[in-house]
Tab-separated table of C-alpha atoms and ligand atoms in Angstrom:
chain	number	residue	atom	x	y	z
A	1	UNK	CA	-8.305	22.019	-21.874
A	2	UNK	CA	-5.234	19.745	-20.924
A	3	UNK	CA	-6.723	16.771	-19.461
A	4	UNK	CA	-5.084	13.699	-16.697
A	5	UNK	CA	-2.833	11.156	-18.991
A	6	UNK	CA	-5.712	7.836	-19.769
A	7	UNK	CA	-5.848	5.891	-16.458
A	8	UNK	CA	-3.903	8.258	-14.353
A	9	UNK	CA	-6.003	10.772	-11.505
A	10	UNK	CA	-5.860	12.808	-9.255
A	11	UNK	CA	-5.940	11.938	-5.863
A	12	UNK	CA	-8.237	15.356	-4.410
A	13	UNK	CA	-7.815	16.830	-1.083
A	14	UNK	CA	-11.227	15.351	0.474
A	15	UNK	CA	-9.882	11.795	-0.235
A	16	UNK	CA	-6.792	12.613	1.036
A	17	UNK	CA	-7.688	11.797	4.900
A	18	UNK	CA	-7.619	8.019	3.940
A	19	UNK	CA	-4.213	8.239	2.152
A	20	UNK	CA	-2.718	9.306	4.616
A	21	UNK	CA	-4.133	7.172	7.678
A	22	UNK	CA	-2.722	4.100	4.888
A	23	UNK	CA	-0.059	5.516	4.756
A	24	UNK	CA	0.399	6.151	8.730
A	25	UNK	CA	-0.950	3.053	9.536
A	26	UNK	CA	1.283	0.837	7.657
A	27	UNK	CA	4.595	3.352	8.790
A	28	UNK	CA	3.212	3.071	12.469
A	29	UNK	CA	3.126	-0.779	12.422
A	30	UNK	CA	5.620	-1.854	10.094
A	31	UNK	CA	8.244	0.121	12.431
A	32	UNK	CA	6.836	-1.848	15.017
A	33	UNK	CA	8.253	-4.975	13.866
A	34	UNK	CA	11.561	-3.417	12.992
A	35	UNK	CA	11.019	-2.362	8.988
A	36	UNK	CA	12.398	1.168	7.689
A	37	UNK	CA	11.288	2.853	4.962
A	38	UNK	CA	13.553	3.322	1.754
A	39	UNK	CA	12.951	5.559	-1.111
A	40	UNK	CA	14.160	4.270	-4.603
A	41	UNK	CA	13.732	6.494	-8.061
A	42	UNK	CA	11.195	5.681	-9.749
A	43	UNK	CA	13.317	5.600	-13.395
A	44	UNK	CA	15.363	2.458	-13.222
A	45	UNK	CA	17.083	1.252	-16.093
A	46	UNK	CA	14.731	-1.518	-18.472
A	47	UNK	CA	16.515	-4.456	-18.234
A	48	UNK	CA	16.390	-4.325	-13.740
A	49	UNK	CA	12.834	-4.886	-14.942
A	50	UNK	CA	13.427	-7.046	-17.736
A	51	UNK	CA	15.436	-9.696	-15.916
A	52	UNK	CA	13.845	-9.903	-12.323
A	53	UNK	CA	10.162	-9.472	-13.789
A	54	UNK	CA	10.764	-11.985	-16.857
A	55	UNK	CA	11.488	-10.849	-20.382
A	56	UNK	CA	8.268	-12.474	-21.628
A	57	UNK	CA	5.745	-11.240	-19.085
A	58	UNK	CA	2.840	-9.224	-20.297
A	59	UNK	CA	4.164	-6.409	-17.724
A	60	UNK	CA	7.635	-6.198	-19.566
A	61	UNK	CA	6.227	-6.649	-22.888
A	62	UNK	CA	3.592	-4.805	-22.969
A	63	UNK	CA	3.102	-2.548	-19.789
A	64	UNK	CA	6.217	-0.523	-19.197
A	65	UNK	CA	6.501	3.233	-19.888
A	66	UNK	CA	10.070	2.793	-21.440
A	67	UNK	CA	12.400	5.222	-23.214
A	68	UNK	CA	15.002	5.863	-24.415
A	69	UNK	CA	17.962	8.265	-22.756
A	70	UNK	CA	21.642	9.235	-23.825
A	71	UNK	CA	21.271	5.341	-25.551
A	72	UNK	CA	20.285	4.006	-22.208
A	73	UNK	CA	16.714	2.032	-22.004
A	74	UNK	CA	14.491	3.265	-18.784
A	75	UNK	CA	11.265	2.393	-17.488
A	76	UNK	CA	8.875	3.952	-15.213
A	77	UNK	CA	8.838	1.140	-12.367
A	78	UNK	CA	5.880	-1.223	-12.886
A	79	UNK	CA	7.095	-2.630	-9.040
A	80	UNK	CA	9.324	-1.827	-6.273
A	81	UNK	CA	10.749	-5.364	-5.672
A	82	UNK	CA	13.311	-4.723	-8.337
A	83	UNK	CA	13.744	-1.113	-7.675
A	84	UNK	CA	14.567	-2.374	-3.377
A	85	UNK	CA	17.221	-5.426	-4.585
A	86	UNK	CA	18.890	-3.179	-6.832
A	87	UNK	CA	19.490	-0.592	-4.127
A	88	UNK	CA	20.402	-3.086	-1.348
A	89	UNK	CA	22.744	-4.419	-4.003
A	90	UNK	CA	24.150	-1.264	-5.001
A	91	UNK	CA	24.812	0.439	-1.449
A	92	UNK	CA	26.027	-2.989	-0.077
A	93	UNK	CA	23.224	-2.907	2.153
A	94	UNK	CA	23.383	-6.333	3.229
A	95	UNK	CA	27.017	-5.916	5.042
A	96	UNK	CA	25.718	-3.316	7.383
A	97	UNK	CA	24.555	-3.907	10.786
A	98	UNK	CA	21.236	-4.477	11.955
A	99	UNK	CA	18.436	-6.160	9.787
A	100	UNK	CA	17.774	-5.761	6.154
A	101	UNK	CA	13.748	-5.244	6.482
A	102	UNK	CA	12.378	-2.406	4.503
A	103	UNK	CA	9.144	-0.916	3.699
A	104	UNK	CA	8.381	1.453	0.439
A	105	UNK	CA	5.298	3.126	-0.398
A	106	UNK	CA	4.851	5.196	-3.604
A	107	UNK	CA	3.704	5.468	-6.931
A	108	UNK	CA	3.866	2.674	-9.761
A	109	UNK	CA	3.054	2.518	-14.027
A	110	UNK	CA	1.715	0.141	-16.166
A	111	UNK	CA	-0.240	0.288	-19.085
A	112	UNK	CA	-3.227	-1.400	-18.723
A	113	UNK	CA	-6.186	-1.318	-20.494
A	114	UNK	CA	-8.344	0.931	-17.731
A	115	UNK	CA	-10.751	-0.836	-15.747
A	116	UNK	CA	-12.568	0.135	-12.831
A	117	UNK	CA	-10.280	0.235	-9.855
A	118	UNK	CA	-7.208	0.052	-12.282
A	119	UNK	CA	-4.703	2.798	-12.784
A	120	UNK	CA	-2.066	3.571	-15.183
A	121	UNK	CA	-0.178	5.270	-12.265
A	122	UNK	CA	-1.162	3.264	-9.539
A	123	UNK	CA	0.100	3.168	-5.820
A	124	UNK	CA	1.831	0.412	-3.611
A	125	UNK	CA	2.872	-0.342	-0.017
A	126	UNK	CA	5.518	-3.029	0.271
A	127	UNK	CA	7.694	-4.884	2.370
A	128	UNK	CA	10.468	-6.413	1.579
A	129	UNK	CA	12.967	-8.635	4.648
A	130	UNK	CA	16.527	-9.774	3.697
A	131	UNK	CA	18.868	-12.153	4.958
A	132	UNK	CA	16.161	-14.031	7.060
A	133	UNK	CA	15.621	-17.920	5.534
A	134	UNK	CA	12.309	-18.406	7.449
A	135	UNK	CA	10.027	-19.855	8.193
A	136	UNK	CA	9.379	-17.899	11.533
A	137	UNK	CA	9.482	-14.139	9.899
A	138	UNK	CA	7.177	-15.267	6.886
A	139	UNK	CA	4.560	-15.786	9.437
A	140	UNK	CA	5.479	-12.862	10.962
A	141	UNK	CA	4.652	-10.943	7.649
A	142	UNK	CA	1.179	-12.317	7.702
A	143	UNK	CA	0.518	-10.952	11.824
A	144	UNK	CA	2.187	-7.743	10.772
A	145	UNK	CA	-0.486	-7.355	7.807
A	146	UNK	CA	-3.126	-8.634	9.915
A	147	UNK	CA	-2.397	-5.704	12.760
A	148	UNK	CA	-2.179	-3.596	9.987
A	149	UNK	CA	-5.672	-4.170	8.888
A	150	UNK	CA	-7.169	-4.829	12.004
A	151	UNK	CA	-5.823	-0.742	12.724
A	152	UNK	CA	-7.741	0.189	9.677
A	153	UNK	CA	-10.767	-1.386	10.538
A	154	UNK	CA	-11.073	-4.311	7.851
A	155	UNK	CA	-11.738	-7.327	8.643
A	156	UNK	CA	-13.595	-9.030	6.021
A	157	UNK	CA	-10.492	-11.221	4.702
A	158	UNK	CA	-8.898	-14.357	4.051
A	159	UNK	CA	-5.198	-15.213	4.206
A	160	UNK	CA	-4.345	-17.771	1.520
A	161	UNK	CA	-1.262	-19.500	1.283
A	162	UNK	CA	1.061	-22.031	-0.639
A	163	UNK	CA	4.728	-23.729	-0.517
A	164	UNK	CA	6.062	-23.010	-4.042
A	165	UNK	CA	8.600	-25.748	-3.699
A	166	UNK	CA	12.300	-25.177	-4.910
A	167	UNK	CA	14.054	-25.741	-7.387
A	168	UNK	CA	15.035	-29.520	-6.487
A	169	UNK	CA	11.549	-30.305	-5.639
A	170	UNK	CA	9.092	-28.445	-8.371
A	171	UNK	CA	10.603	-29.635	-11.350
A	172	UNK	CA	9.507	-33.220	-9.920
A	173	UNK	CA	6.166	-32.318	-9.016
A	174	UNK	CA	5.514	-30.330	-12.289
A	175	UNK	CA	6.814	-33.164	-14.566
A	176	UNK	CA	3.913	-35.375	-11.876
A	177	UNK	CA	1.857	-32.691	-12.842
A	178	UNK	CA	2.419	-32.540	-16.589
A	179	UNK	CA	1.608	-36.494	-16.278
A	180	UNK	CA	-1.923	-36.309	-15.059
A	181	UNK	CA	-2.644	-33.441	-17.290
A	182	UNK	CA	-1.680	-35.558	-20.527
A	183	UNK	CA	-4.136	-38.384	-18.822
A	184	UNK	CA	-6.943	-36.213	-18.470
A	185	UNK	CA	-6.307	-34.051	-21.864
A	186	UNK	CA	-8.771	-35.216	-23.537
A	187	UNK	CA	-11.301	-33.529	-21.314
A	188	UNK	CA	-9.291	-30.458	-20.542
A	189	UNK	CA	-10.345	-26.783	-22.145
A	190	UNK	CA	-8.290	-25.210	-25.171
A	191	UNK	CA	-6.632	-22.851	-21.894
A	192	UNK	CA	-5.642	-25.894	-20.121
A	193	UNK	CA	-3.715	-27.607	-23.142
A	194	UNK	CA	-1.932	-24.267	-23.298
A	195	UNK	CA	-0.727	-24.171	-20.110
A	196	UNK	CA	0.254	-27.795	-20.072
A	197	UNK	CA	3.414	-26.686	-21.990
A	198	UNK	CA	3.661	-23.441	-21.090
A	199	UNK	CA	2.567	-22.658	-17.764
A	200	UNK	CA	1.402	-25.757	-16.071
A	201	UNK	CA	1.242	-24.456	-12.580
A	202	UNK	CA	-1.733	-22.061	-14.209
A	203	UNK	CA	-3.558	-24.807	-14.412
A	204	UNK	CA	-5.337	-24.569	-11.111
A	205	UNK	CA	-6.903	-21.307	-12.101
A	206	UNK	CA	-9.163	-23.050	-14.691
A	207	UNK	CA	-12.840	-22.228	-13.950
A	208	UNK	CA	-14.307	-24.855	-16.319
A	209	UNK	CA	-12.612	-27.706	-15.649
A	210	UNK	CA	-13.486	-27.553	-11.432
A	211	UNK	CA	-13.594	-31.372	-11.631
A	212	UNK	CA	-10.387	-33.108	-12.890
A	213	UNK	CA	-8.434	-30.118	-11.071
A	214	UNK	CA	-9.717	-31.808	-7.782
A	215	UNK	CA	-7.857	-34.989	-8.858
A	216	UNK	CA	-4.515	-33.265	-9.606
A	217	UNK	CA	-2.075	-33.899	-7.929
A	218	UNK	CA	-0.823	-30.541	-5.563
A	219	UNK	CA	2.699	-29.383	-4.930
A	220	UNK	CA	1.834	-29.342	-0.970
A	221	UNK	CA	2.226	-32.952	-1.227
A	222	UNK	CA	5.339	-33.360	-3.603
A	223	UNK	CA	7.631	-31.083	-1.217
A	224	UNK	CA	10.974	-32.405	-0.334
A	225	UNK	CA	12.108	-32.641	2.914
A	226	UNK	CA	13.344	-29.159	3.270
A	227	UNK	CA	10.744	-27.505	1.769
A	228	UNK	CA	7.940	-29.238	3.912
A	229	UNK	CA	9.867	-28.538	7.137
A	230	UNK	CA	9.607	-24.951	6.151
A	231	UNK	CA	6.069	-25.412	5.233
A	232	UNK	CA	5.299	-27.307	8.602
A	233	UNK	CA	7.191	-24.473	10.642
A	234	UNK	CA	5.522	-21.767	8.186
A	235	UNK	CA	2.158	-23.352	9.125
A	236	UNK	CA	2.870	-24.015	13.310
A	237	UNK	CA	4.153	-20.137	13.354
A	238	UNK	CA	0.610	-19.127	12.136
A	239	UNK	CA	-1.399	-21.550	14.607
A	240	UNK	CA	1.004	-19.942	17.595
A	241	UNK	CA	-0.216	-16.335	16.370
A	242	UNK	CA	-3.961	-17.613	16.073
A	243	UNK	CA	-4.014	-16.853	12.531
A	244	UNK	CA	-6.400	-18.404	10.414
A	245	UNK	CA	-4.791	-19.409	6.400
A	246	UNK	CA	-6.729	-21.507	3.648
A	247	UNK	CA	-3.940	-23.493	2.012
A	248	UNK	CA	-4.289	-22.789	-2.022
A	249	UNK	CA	-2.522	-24.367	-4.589
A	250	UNK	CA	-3.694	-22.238	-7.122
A	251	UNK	CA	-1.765	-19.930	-5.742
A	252	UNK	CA	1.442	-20.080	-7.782
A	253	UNK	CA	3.932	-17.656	-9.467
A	254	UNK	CA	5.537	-17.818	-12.266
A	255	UNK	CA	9.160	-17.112	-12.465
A	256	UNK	CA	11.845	-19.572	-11.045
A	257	UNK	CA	13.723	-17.486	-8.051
A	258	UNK	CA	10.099	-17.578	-6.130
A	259	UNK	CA	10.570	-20.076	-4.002
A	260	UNK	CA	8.884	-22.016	-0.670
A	261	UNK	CA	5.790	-19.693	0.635
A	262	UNK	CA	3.597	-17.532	-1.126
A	263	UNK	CA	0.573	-16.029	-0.056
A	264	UNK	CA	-2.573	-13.760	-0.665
A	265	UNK	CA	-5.114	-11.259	1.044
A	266	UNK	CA	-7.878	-11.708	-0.299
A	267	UNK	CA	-11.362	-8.982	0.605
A	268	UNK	CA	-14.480	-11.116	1.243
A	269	UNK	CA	-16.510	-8.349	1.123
A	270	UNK	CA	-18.295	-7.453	-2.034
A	271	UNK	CA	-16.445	-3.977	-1.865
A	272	UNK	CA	-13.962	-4.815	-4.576
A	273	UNK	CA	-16.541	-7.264	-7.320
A	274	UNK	CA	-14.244	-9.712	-8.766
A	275	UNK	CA	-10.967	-7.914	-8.321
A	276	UNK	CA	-11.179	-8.772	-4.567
A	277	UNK	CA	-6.909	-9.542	-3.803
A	278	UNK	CA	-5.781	-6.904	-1.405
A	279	UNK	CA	-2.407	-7.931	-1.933
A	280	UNK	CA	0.190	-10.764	-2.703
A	281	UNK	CA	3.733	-12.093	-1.709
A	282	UNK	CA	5.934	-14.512	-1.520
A	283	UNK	CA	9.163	-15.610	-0.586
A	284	UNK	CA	12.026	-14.774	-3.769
A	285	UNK	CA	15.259	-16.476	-2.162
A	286	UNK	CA	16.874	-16.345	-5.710
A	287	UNK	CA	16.349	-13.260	-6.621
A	288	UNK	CA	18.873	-11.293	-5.358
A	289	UNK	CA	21.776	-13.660	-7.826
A	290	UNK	CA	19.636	-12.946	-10.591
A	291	UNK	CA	20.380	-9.255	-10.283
A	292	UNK	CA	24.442	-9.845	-9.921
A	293	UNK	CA	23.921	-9.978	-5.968
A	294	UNK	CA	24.667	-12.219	-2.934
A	295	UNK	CA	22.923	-15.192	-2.310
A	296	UNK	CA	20.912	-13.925	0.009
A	297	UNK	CA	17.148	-15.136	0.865
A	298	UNK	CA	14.216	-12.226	0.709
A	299	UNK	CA	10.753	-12.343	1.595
A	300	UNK	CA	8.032	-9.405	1.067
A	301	UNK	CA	4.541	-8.609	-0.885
A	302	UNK	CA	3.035	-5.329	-2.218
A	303	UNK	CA	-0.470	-4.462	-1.765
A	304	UNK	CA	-2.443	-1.506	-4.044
A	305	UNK	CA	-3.643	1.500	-2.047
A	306	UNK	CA	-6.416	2.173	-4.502
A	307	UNK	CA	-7.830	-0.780	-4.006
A	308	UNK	CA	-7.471	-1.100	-0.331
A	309	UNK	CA	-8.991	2.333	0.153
A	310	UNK	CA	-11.965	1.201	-1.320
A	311	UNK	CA	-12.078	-1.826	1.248
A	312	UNK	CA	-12.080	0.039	3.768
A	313	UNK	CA	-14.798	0.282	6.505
A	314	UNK	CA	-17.895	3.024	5.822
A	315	UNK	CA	-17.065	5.216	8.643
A	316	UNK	CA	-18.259	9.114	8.493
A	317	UNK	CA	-15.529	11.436	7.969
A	318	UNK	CA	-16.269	13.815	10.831
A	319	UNK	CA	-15.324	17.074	9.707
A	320	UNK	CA	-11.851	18.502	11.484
A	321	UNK	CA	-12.302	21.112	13.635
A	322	UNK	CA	-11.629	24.535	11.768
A	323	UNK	CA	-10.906	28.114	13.375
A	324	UNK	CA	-11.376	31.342	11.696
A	325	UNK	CA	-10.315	35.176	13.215
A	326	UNK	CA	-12.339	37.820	12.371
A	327	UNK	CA	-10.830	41.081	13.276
A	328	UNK	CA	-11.500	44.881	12.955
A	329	UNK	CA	-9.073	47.537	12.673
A	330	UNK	CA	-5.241	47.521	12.708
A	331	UNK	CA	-5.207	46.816	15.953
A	332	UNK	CA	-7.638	44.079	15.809
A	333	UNK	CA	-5.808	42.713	12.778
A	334	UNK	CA	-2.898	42.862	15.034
A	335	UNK	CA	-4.135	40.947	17.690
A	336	UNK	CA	-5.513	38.364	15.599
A	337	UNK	CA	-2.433	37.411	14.110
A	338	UNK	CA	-0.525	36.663	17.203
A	339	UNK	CA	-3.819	34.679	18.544
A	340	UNK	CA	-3.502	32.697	15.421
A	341	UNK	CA	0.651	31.878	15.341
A	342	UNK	CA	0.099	31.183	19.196
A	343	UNK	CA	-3.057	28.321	18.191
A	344	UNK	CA	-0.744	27.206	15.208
A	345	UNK	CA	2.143	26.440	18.181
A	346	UNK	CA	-0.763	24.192	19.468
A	347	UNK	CA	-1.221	22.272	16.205
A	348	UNK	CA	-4.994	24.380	16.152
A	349	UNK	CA	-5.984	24.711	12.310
A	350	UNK	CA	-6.908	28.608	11.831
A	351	UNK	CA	-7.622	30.904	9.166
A	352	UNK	CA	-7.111	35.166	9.788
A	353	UNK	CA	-9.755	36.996	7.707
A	354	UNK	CA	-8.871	38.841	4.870
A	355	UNK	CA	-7.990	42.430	5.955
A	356	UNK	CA	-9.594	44.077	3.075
A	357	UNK	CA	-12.672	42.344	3.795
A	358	UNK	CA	-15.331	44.622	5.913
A	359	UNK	CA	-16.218	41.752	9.388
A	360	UNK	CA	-19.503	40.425	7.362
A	361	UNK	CA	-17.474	39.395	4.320
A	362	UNK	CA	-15.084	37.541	6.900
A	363	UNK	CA	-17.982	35.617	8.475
A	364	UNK	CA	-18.909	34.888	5.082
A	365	UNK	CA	-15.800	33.758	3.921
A	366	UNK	CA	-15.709	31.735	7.682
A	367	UNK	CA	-18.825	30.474	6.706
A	368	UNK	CA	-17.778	29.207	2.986
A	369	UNK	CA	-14.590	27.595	4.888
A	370	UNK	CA	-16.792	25.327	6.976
A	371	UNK	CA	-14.958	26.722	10.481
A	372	UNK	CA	-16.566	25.525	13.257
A	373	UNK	CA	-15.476	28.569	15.844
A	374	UNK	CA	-15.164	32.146	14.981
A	375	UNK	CA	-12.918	34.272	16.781
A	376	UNK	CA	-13.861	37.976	17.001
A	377	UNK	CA	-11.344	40.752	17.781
A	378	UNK	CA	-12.993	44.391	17.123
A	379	UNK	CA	-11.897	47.937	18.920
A	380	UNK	CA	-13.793	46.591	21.946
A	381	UNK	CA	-11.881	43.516	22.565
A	382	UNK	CA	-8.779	44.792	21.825
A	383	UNK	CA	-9.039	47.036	24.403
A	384	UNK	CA	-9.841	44.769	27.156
A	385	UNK	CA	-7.629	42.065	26.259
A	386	UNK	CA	-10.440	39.477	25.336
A	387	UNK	CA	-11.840	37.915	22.288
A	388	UNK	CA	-15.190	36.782	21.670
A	389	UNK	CA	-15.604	33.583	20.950
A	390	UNK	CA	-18.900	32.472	18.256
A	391	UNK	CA	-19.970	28.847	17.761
A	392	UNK	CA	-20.737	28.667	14.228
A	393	UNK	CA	-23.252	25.851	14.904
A	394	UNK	CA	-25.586	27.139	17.889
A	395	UNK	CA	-24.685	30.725	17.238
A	396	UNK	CA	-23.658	30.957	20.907
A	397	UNK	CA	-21.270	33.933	21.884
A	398	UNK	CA	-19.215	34.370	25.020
A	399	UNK	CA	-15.889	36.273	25.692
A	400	UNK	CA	-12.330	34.969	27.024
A	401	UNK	CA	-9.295	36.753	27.784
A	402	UNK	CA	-6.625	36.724	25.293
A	403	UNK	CA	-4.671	34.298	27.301
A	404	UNK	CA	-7.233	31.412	28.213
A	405	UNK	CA	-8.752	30.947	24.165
A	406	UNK	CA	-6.442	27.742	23.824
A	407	UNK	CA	-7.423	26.021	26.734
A	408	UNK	CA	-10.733	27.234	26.505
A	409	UNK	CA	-11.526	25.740	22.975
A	410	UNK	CA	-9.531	22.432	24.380
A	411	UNK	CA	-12.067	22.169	26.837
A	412	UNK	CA	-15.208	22.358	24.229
A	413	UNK	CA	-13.325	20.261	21.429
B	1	ZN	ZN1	12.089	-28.301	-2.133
B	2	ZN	ZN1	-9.261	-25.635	-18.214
């Protein structure tokens, strides 16, 4: 038996529902606030990857489906950020009219080690707004997301945030930083001496050493004078939309084009154990120059539809309404057709028995369906122009002219 590729699934019709009220959801309010959706290939040459991710991330080390084509590296995208700059570059996007906001949703690779909740092919919804330097539209990001889940029903979250500082002001703060490190090292895990040199902004995600963190010093303090008024502004914007944030300065990134706000979604229900982010972003206002573009400012997060699924709200599935005709005869098999087509121009979900099947084996197979309503047309009805309608639940019968079945089953849905 040929089995799934490790870590990848299917995605079967009875979970489908929820994929595709995501999916709806987030097209329905994201076009709200002006976003359009764009559709980039999912093959992108490596080194798009390679030089907006970071050469020595564990995602472009280690991750990447990558091979080789007519001597040309590709990847399977691990992201979309990449895939969304190179395309705006590429089609000159940015000189066109209007505003650069786009949304993507699709599937992504990486090769993780599988975990629960963790895919190899995985699936994202992103955002990702051009051209705009803040600080208004990355609080706007954060009421968009918050309409977003308040649609879905979630509301068991909190909205984390951080200024990231540029690149004039977080080289100062991380030298500050590198400074109280060396004056605490002697009490400071193996991890933390690590990151000292290689990562020191990492520092804050220490478990262990909870109590000389709370002395450090933290980058929302060390901002310069651009960077806080975006920060203040960034902040104010939120307050004006009533929307709660925790400030976190944990919450850092590592490559140098992220720059001024970041933030986080993070489920505080127990739905998700310890993987509980719902989704991250940030504001990348260099990123665009790194991949031979304009200067041009961008803003935009990505949030996993696996995991999101799984935070959402308990509610029963109610079962769609389903419609079956059971017919006898040509001319009943006739009939039944044209009742069906003229349902279907009603958006009305209906099955036509099998016309090799004798009427019992069609209320079986109605039956085996789930449909809710069987239609009857036999000899009888066809010749008076009606068709009797059973309820499938009570077993109830009663008969309706041809004509008056669509507004007659409106009237019961
Ligand atoms: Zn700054
Ligand atoms: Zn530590």
């Amino acid at each position: 038996m040929i089995k799934a590729v490790r870590g990848m699934k299917d995605i079967l019709p009875e979970e489908i529902p929820l994929w595709q009220k995501v999916e709806e959801t987030a097209r329905d309010v994201f076009e709200t606030y002006l976003y359009h959706e764009i559709r980039t290939p999912i093959l992108e040459p490596t080194e798009l990857f390679s030089r907006s991710i970071g050469e020595a991330t564990d995602i472009v080390e280690k991750e990447m489906y990558t091979f080789e084509d007519s001597h040309q590296q590709l990847s399977m995208r691990p992201e979309n950020t990449a895939g969304v700059v190179r395309a705006l570059i590429e089609n000159r996007l940015q000189d066109l009219r209007g505003s650069q906001r786009y949304y993507y949703i699709g599937p992504m690779f990486r090769r993780e080690r599988p975990q629960k909740g963790r895919f190899r092919q995985f699936h994202q919804i992103g955002v990702e707004a051009f051209g705009d330097a803040g600080p208004y539209v990355d609080a706007e990001i954060i009421q968009m997301l918050a309409r977003f889940f308040r649609r879905l029903g979630i509301d068991a979250y909190e909205v984390r945030i951080n200024s990231l500082g540029c690149r004039s002001c977080r080289p100062l703060y991380i030298e500050k930083l590198r400074a109280a490190m060396d004056a605490a090292s002697a009490t400071l895990c193996e991890d933390c001496q690590r990151r000292r040199d290689k990562n020191p902004l990492r520092v804050f995600d220490c478990k262990t050493d909870q109590e000389q963190l709370a002395s450090f010093p933290v980058i929302t303090d060390n901002l310069c004078a651009a960077c806080q008024e975006h920060f203040d502004g960034f902040l104010s914007s939120l307050k004006k939309m009533a929307i709660p944030s925790i400030v976190y300065p944990s919450l850092v990134r590592g490559l140098d084009y992220y720059t001024r706000t970041t933030f986080e979604f993070v489920s505080t229900s127990d739905a998700l154990g310890s993987q509980n982010s719902l989704l991250g972003g940030g504001r990348y206002d260099g990123l665009v120059q790194v991949l031979d573009g304009p200067v041009l400012c961008g803003i935009g997060f990505a949030l996993g539809v696996e995991r999101l699924i799984m935070a959402l709200p308990d509610v029963l599935q109610e079962a769609p309404l389903c419609y079956y005709v059971a017919h006898i005869e040509n001319e009943g098999f006739a009939r039944a057709l044209t009742l069906a087509e003229r349902l279907r121009d009603h958006g009305v979900a209906v099955a036509v028995g099998n016309p090799l099947k004798a009427i019992k084996a069609q209320f079986k197979e109605a039956d085996k369906m789930g449909a809710t309503t069987v239609f009857v047309i036999g000899p009888d009805e066809a010749k008076q122009g009606v068709v009797t309608i059973k309820d499938m639940k009570t077993g109830e019968q009663r008969s309706v002219p041809e004509s008056e079945v669509m507004a007659d089953i409106t009237e019961r849905a």
